[in-house]
Coordinates of N, CA and C in Angstrom, one line a residue:
M34 N -0.1 1.1 -9.6 CA -0.3 0.8 -8.2 C 1.0 0.6 -7.4
K35 N 2.0 -0.1 -8.0 CA 3.2 -0.3 -7.3 C 3.9 1.0 -7.0
Y36 N 3.8 2.0 -7.9 CA 4.5 3.2 -7.6 C 3.8 4.0 -6.5
R37 N 2.5 3.9 -6.4 CA 1.8 4.5 -5.3 C 2.2 4.0 -3.9
L38 N 2.3 2.6 -3.8 CA 2.7 2.0 -2.6 C 4.1 2.5 -2.1
K39 N 5.0 2.4 -3.1 CA 6.4 2.8 -2.7 C 6.4 4.3 -2.3
S40 N 5.7 5.1 -3.1 CA 5.7 6.5 -2.8 C 5.1 6.8 -1.4
L41 N 4.0 6.2 -1.1 CA 3.4 6.4 0.2 C 4.3 5.9 1.3
R42 N 4.9 4.8 1.1 CA 5.9 4.3 2.2 C 7.1 5.2 2.4
E43 N 7.6 5.7 1.2 CA 8.8 6.5 1.3 C 8.5 7.9 1.9
R44 N 7.3 8.4 1.6 CA 6.9 9.7 2.2 C 6.7 9.6 3.7
S45 N 6.3 8.4 4.1 CA 6.1 8.2 5.5 C 7.4 7.8 6.2
K46 N 8.5 7.7 5.5 CA 9.8 7.3 6.0 C 9.8 6.0 6.7
L47 N 9.2 5.0 6.1 CA 9.0 3.7 6.7 C 9.7 2.7 5.8
S48 N 10.2 1.6 6.4 CA 10.7 0.5 5.7 C 9.6 -0.5 5.3
Q49 N 9.9 -1.3 4.3 CA 8.9 -2.3 4.0 C 8.5 -3.2 5.2
A50 N 9.5 -3.5 6.0 CA 9.3 -4.3 7.2 C 8.3 -3.6 8.2
N51 N 8.5 -2.3 8.3 CA 7.6 -1.5 9.2 C 6.2 -1.6 8.8
V52 N 5.9 -1.4 7.5 CA 4.6 -1.4 6.9 C 4.0 -2.8 7.0
A53 N 4.8 -3.8 6.6 CA 4.3 -5.2 6.7 C 3.9 -5.5 8.1
K54 N 4.7 -5.2 9.1 CA 4.3 -5.5 10.5 C 3.0 -4.8 10.9
A55 N 2.9 -3.6 10.5 CA 1.7 -2.8 10.9 C 0.4 -3.4 10.3
I56 N 0.5 -4.0 9.1 CA -0.7 -4.5 8.5 C -0.8 -6.0 8.5
F57 N 0.1 -6.6 9.3 CA 0.1 -8.0 9.6 C 0.3 -9.0 8.5
I58 N 1.4 -8.6 7.7 CA 1.8 -9.5 6.6 C 3.3 -9.6 6.7
A59 N 3.9 -10.6 5.9 CA 5.3 -10.7 5.9 C 6.0 -9.7 5.0
Q60 N 7.2 -9.3 5.3 CA 7.9 -8.3 4.6 C 8.0 -8.6 3.1
N61 N 8.4 -9.9 2.8 CA 8.5 -10.3 1.4 C 7.2 -10.2 0.7
T62 N 6.1 -10.5 1.3 CA 4.8 -10.3 0.7 C 4.5 -8.9 0.3
Y63 N 4.8 -8.0 1.3 CA 4.7 -6.5 1.0 C 5.6 -6.1 -0.2
S64 N 6.8 -6.7 -0.2 CA 7.7 -6.4 -1.3 C 7.1 -6.8 -2.7
Y65 N 6.5 -8.0 -2.7 CA 5.8 -8.4 -3.9 C 4.7 -7.5 -4.4
Y66 N 4.0 -7.0 -3.4 CA 2.9 -6.0 -3.8 C 3.5 -4.7 -4.3
E67 N 4.5 -4.2 -3.6 CA 5.1 -3.0 -4.0 C 5.8 -3.0 -5.4
N68 N 6.3 -4.2 -5.7 CA 7.0 -4.4 -7.0 C 6.1 -4.9 -8.1
G69 N 4.8 -5.0 -7.8 CA 3.8 -5.5 -8.8 C 3.9 -6.9 -9.2
K70 N 4.5 -7.7 -8.3 CA 4.7 -9.2 -8.6 C 3.5 -10.0 -8.1
R71 N 2.7 -9.4 -7.3 CA 1.5 -10.1 -6.7 C 0.4 -9.1 -6.6
D72 N -0.8 -9.6 -6.9 CA -2.0 -8.8 -6.6 C -2.3 -8.7 -5.1
I73 N -2.9 -7.6 -4.7 CA -3.1 -7.4 -3.3 C -4.6 -7.8 -3.0
P74 N -4.7 -8.7 -2.0 CA -6.1 -9.2 -1.7 C -6.9 -8.0 -1.1
T75 N -8.2 -8.0 -1.3 CA -9.0 -6.9 -0.9 C -8.9 -6.5 0.5
Q76 N -8.8 -7.4 1.5 CA -8.7 -7.0 2.9 C -7.4 -6.4 3.2
T77 N -6.3 -6.8 2.5 CA -5.0 -6.2 2.7 C -5.0 -4.8 2.0
L78 N -5.6 -4.6 0.9 CA -5.7 -3.3 0.3 C -6.5 -2.3 1.2
I79 N -7.5 -2.8 1.8 CA -8.2 -1.9 2.8 C -7.4 -1.6 3.9
R80 N -6.6 -2.5 4.5 CA -5.7 -2.2 5.6 C -4.6 -1.2 5.2
L81 N -4.1 -1.4 4.0 CA -3.1 -0.4 3.5 C -3.7 1.0 3.3
A82 N -4.9 1.1 2.8 CA -5.6 2.4 2.6 C -5.8 3.0 4.0
D83 N -6.3 2.3 5.0 CA -6.5 2.8 6.3 C -5.1 3.2 6.9
F84 N -4.1 2.4 6.8 CA -2.8 2.7 7.3 C -2.3 4.0 6.8
Y85 N -2.3 4.2 5.5 CA -1.8 5.4 4.9 C -2.8 6.6 4.9
G86 N -4.0 6.3 5.3 CA -5.0 7.4 5.3 C -5.4 7.9 3.9
V87 N -5.5 7.0 3.0 CA -5.9 7.3 1.6 C -7.0 6.4 1.2
S88 N -7.5 6.7 0.0 CA -8.6 5.8 -0.5 C -8.0 4.6 -1.2
V89 N -8.7 3.5 -1.3 CA -8.3 2.4 -2.1 C -8.2 2.8 -3.6
D90 N -9.0 3.6 -4.1 CA -8.9 4.1 -5.4 C -7.6 4.8 -5.7
Y91 N -7.1 5.5 -4.7 CA -5.8 6.2 -4.9 C -4.7 5.2 -5.0
I92 N -4.7 4.2 -4.2 CA -3.7 3.1 -4.2 C -3.7 2.4 -5.6
L93 N -4.9 2.2 -6.1 CA -5.1 1.5 -7.3 C -4.8 2.3 -8.5
G94 N -4.7 3.6 -8.3 CA -4.4 4.5 -9.5 C -5.6 5.0 -10.2
R95 N -6.8 4.8 -9.6 CA -8.1 5.2 -10.2 C -8.4 6.7 -10.0
T96 N -7.6 7.3 -9.1 CA -7.8 8.7 -8.9 C -6.4 9.3 -8.4
D97 N -6.2 10.6 -8.7 CA -5.0 11.2 -8.2 C -5.2 11.9 -6.9
S98 N -6.4 11.9 -6.4 CA -6.7 12.5 -5.1 C -6.6 11.5 -4.0
P99 N -5.7 11.7 -3.0 CA -5.5 10.7 -2.0 C -6.7 10.6 -1.0
T100 N -7.5 11.7 -0.9 CA -8.5 11.8 0.1 C -9.6 10.8 -0.1
M101 N -10.1 10.3 1.0 CA -11.2 9.3 0.9 C -12.6 10.1 0.9
N102 N -13.4 9.7 0.0 CA -14.8 10.2 0.0 C -15.6 9.6 1.0
E103 N -16.2 10.4 1.9 CA -17.0 9.8 3.0 C -18.4 10.2 2.8

């Protein structure tokens, strides 16, 4: 999961601070998520998926397809 978050952020050319601000969390909290030091709460995981336009399963590493099934 941590590699997916970092990859998504870097592909978007954003800093941790940019993403954290966009999803209403502190930058250090986002850093903990990205480095695998803290589990991501469900609501934050949903906000991240919406922000990046990918599925929650993609962020969690349950699928290699970033598209959301609708």
